[in-house]
Every structure is written in structure tokens, then in C-alpha cells.
Short mmCIF file of C-alpha atoms in Angstrom, two decimals:
data_model
loop_
_atom_site.label_atom_id
_atom_site.label_comp_id
_atom_site.label_asym_id
_atom_site.label_seq_id
_atom_site.Cartn_x
_atom_site.Cartn_y
_atom_site.Cartn_z
CA UNK A 1 102.12 81.29 93.88
CA UNK A 2 104.96 81.24 95.71
CA UNK A 3 107.23 79.20 96.99
CA UNK A 4 106.78 79.49 100.71
CA UNK A 5 110.75 80.64 102.01
CA UNK A 6 109.37 81.33 106.24
CA UNK A 7 110.04 79.88 108.97
CA UNK A 8 106.99 80.33 111.04
CA UNK A 9 103.47 82.40 111.08
CA UNK A 10 104.31 85.65 111.96
CA UNK A 11 107.70 85.51 109.86
CA UNK A 12 107.39 88.64 108.03
CA UNK A 13 106.42 88.81 103.51
CA UNK A 14 109.96 87.70 101.39
CA UNK A 15 110.44 90.04 98.91
CA UNK A 16 108.70 87.75 96.55
CA UNK A 17 105.15 87.84 98.35
CA UNK A 18 105.32 91.26 98.67
CA UNK A 19 105.92 92.06 94.63
CA UNK A 20 102.89 89.01 93.88
CA UNK A 21 100.79 90.67 96.50
CA UNK A 22 101.10 93.68 95.11
CA UNK A 23 100.32 91.90 91.61
CA UNK A 24 97.88 90.10 92.18
CA UNK A 25 96.32 93.43 93.54
CA UNK A 26 96.77 95.13 90.69
CA UNK A 27 95.52 92.56 88.28
CA UNK A 28 92.60 91.76 90.72
CA UNK A 29 91.09 95.35 90.86
CA UNK A 30 92.86 96.87 87.61
CA UNK A 31 95.09 99.00 89.47
CA UNK A 32 96.66 101.92 87.35
CA UNK A 33 100.12 103.14 88.18
CA UNK A 34 99.49 106.30 90.14
CA UNK A 35 97.82 104.29 92.63
CA UNK A 36 100.34 104.94 95.56
CA UNK A 37 101.21 101.75 97.57
CA UNK A 38 102.00 102.90 100.55
CA UNK A 39 102.00 99.23 102.95
CA UNK A 40 102.31 95.64 102.14
CA UNK A 41 102.62 93.45 105.35
CA UNK A 42 101.96 90.42 107.10
CA UNK A 43 97.96 89.57 107.81
CA UNK A 44 98.36 87.90 110.46
CA UNK A 45 96.57 84.51 111.11
CA UNK A 46 94.69 84.09 114.10
CA UNK A 47 96.81 83.74 117.28
CA UNK A 48 94.75 80.56 118.17
CA UNK A 49 95.36 79.01 114.86
CA UNK A 50 99.47 80.20 115.49
CA UNK A 51 100.06 78.55 119.44
CA UNK A 52 98.32 74.79 118.23
CA UNK A 53 100.83 75.52 115.13
CA UNK A 54 98.46 74.83 112.85
CA UNK A 55 98.94 75.41 109.04
CA UNK A 56 97.86 78.40 107.30
CA UNK A 57 97.95 81.12 103.97
CA UNK A 58 99.83 83.73 104.31
CA UNK A 59 98.22 86.47 103.19
CA UNK A 60 99.23 90.29 102.94
CA UNK A 61 97.58 93.32 104.48
CA UNK A 62 97.75 96.23 102.14
CA UNK A 63 97.66 100.10 102.28
CA UNK A 64 97.25 102.27 98.74
CA UNK A 65 96.48 105.89 97.86
CA UNK A 66 94.49 106.53 95.16
CA UNK A 67 95.62 109.90 93.87
CA UNK A 68 93.14 110.46 91.36
CA UNK A 69 89.94 110.20 93.32
CA UNK A 70 91.41 111.18 96.31
CA UNK A 71 91.07 107.56 98.17
CA UNK A 72 92.42 105.66 101.15
CA UNK A 73 92.13 101.42 100.65
CA UNK A 74 92.79 98.60 102.76
CA UNK A 75 93.31 95.15 101.33
CA UNK A 76 93.95 92.11 102.16
CA UNK A 77 95.53 89.76 100.00
CA UNK A 78 96.29 85.98 100.28
CA UNK A 79 99.26 85.23 98.05
CA UNK A 80 98.38 81.22 98.79
CA UNK A 81 95.79 81.19 96.70
CA UNK A 82 96.20 84.38 94.46
CA UNK A 83 92.85 85.82 95.76
CA UNK A 84 91.96 89.74 97.24
CA UNK A 85 90.24 89.12 100.15
CA UNK A 86 89.38 92.11 101.11
CA UNK A 87 88.70 95.77 99.05
CA UNK A 88 87.52 98.71 100.85
CA UNK A 89 87.73 102.61 100.70
CA UNK A 90 88.88 104.16 104.59
CA UNK A 91 86.73 107.35 104.14
CA UNK A 92 88.28 110.61 105.30
CA UNK A 93 91.88 109.55 106.45
CA UNK A 94 94.91 109.56 104.96
CA UNK A 95 97.78 107.14 104.86
CA UNK A 96 101.63 107.74 105.86
CA UNK A 97 103.56 109.62 103.30
CA UNK A 98 105.05 107.52 100.92
CA UNK A 99 108.68 107.90 100.07
CA UNK A 100 108.44 109.54 96.50
CA UNK A 101 106.06 112.13 98.57
CA UNK A 102 109.09 113.21 99.80
CA UNK A 103 110.70 114.18 96.25
CA UNK A 104 108.37 115.54 94.16
CA UNK A 105 107.22 117.74 97.82
CA UNK A 106 111.30 119.41 97.93
CA UNK A 107 111.06 119.85 94.29
CA UNK A 108 108.07 121.62 94.70
CA UNK A 109 109.01 123.72 97.95
CA UNK A 110 112.15 124.63 95.81
CA UNK A 111 110.39 125.20 92.72
CA UNK A 112 108.04 127.87 94.42
CA UNK A 113 109.71 131.77 94.72
CA UNK A 114 107.73 132.18 98.02
CA UNK A 115 109.79 129.88 99.77
CA UNK A 116 112.88 131.34 97.33
CA UNK A 117 112.45 134.71 99.05
CA UNK A 118 112.59 133.11 102.64
CA UNK A 119 115.41 131.53 102.24
CA UNK A 120 117.10 134.35 99.94
CA UNK A 121 116.14 136.47 103.46
CA UNK A 122 118.62 134.25 105.20
CA UNK A 123 121.73 134.26 102.66
CA UNK A 124 120.56 130.30 101.64
CA UNK A 125 120.45 130.59 97.56
CA UNK A 126 121.52 127.29 95.95
CA UNK A 127 118.35 125.47 95.72
CA UNK A 128 121.22 122.14 95.54
CA UNK A 129 121.85 122.08 99.12
CA UNK A 130 118.42 122.49 100.38
CA UNK A 131 116.73 120.18 102.33
CA UNK A 132 112.92 119.42 102.64
CA UNK A 133 110.88 116.66 104.32
CA UNK A 134 107.31 116.46 104.63
CA UNK A 135 105.85 115.94 107.79
CA UNK A 136 101.90 115.45 109.00
CA UNK A 137 102.42 117.31 111.71
CA UNK A 138 98.48 117.31 112.34
CA UNK A 139 95.73 118.00 110.66
CA UNK A 140 94.41 121.52 109.27
CA UNK A 141 91.15 123.01 109.24
CA UNK A 142 90.96 123.75 105.51
CA UNK A 143 92.39 119.98 105.10
CA UNK A 144 88.97 118.45 103.43
CA UNK A 145 89.89 116.13 101.00
CA UNK A 146 93.28 117.67 100.72
CA UNK A 147 96.44 115.50 101.53
CA UNK A 148 98.26 118.86 103.36
CA UNK A 149 101.72 118.53 105.27
CA UNK A 150 103.93 120.71 106.73
CA UNK A 151 107.44 121.09 104.82
CA UNK A 152 110.28 121.64 107.23
CA UNK A 153 113.65 122.88 105.19
CA UNK A 154 117.30 122.49 105.98
CA UNK A 155 120.57 123.57 104.62
CA UNK A 156 123.39 121.71 103.43
CA UNK A 157 126.89 123.41 103.51
CA UNK A 158 128.20 121.31 101.05
CA UNK A 159 127.11 118.50 98.75
CA UNK A 160 127.85 115.55 101.15
CA UNK A 161 127.16 117.46 104.43
CA UNK A 162 124.58 116.21 107.35
CA UNK A 163 121.68 118.56 106.83
CA UNK A 164 119.77 117.91 109.50
CA UNK A 165 122.62 119.89 111.59
CA UNK A 166 121.64 123.51 110.13
CA UNK A 167 117.56 123.91 110.10
CA UNK A 168 116.07 126.79 108.35
CA UNK A 169 113.88 127.99 111.35
CA UNK A 170 110.41 129.75 111.30
CA UNK A 171 109.39 128.95 107.89
CA UNK A 172 106.44 126.99 107.52
CA UNK A 173 105.24 125.80 104.19
CA UNK A 174 102.40 123.74 103.83
CA UNK A 175 101.93 121.60 100.90
CA UNK A 176 99.37 120.11 99.35
CA UNK A 177 100.30 116.46 98.32
CA UNK A 178 97.80 115.65 96.23
CA UNK A 179 98.49 118.44 93.81
CA UNK A 180 101.87 118.74 94.58
CA UNK A 181 101.44 121.91 94.94
CA UNK A 182 103.10 124.90 97.97
CA UNK A 183 99.33 125.55 99.52
CA UNK A 184 101.40 128.81 102.01
CA UNK A 185 104.70 129.91 102.64
CA UNK A 186 104.64 131.49 106.06
CA UNK A 187 108.13 133.44 107.38
CA UNK A 188 107.82 134.50 111.11
CA UNK A 189 111.39 136.35 110.78
CA UNK A 190 114.60 135.51 109.93
CA UNK A 191 116.12 133.02 113.31
CA UNK A 192 120.62 132.55 112.26
CA UNK A 193 121.34 129.53 110.61
CA UNK A 194 123.18 127.48 113.38
CA UNK A 195 126.13 126.10 110.78
CA UNK A 196 127.96 124.78 113.59
CA UNK A 197 129.23 120.97 112.12
CA UNK A 198 127.23 117.98 112.91
CA UNK A 199 129.12 115.58 110.76
#
């Protein structure tokens, strides 16, 4: 159980509550490390209960991604009682992109020869200065079950430069975030990279 440090029923979960909710769910469902916790937020109590000023259990709403089975799960954990009250697979959806996937996607792109070739055409060869972000730019015709994302690229002039000032245009990179592999790179022609400072 967690010592409650909240002042109001609608206060966001404390750090202790977040850690405890994740632990309760892991233990109750035997979750492997491969499961990614995408979101842990407050499961709000009923409005009538809040307006009446009644005490209520603290609950967490959790979204997880199981990369092994490519399944999105939603769960509700009653932190006050130490119990999982809802555990449901949500078919045909993708949860938000996790922070770890940003780093992994960048590495996958930088390692791909097609991506490197497209950047070389624009005079960019130092991959240490390249930034890549996966963006959920909609759904794709061939995305059945795949976690596809468009990876956008920018270049820094030096390690601590504001890279978003220097976008790499006309290079469309599609990455499977489950496999962490580049599916395809489309190069629609070289557009000069704007090198004006954005600092």
C-alpha cells in the first residue's frame, strides 16, 4: 500500500502511486520486462462522489504495449487496495510513441544505408549530428498489425546546436517500431538544408 500524499481526489498520481501501480500490475499479470508502460495516469472517481466530498480509493489508468504479441492493453489498478480491477486488450489500435522508441528509431535510421545515402546527397555524413524523431503521421495501407511511424530528420551544425532549425526536407522514412527496422526511404529530391541559426 502507498501512503497517500494527495490533497484532492483529482490530484494526479504521486511518484509513489505510479511506481506502486506498475508493480501491482506486473505482479498480478506476470508481465515480462518487454511490456512498455506507455501511460500511467489518474483513473478519476465518479463525479458525484467528488462533488459530495466523499473519500474514494486511488486508482491508476494504465496503457501498455506488449511488443512480443503486438497488443495494446488498458488496465485499471486500485492502488489503495493493491488490486487490478480491469485488464483488457484493445484490438486494432496503437498507443502513443514511447520515449525509448524515439532513441531506438533514431539508431535504426542512422544504421540504414538508404537513409545515410539520402543524407549524403545533401552533404550530411556525420551521423552524430543527425536527429531523428518518429512521428505518428497517420495510418498506412500496409500497416496491418505493424507499428509504423514516419521518421523525420534534422541536422545540427555542432553537438549543442538547435537541430530543429535545420530540417532535412523531402526524405520520407517509414519505420516499423515493433521490429525497429526501416521499411522504406523515399527521396523526393534535394532541397537545401537551411543553415541559419535557431539558437
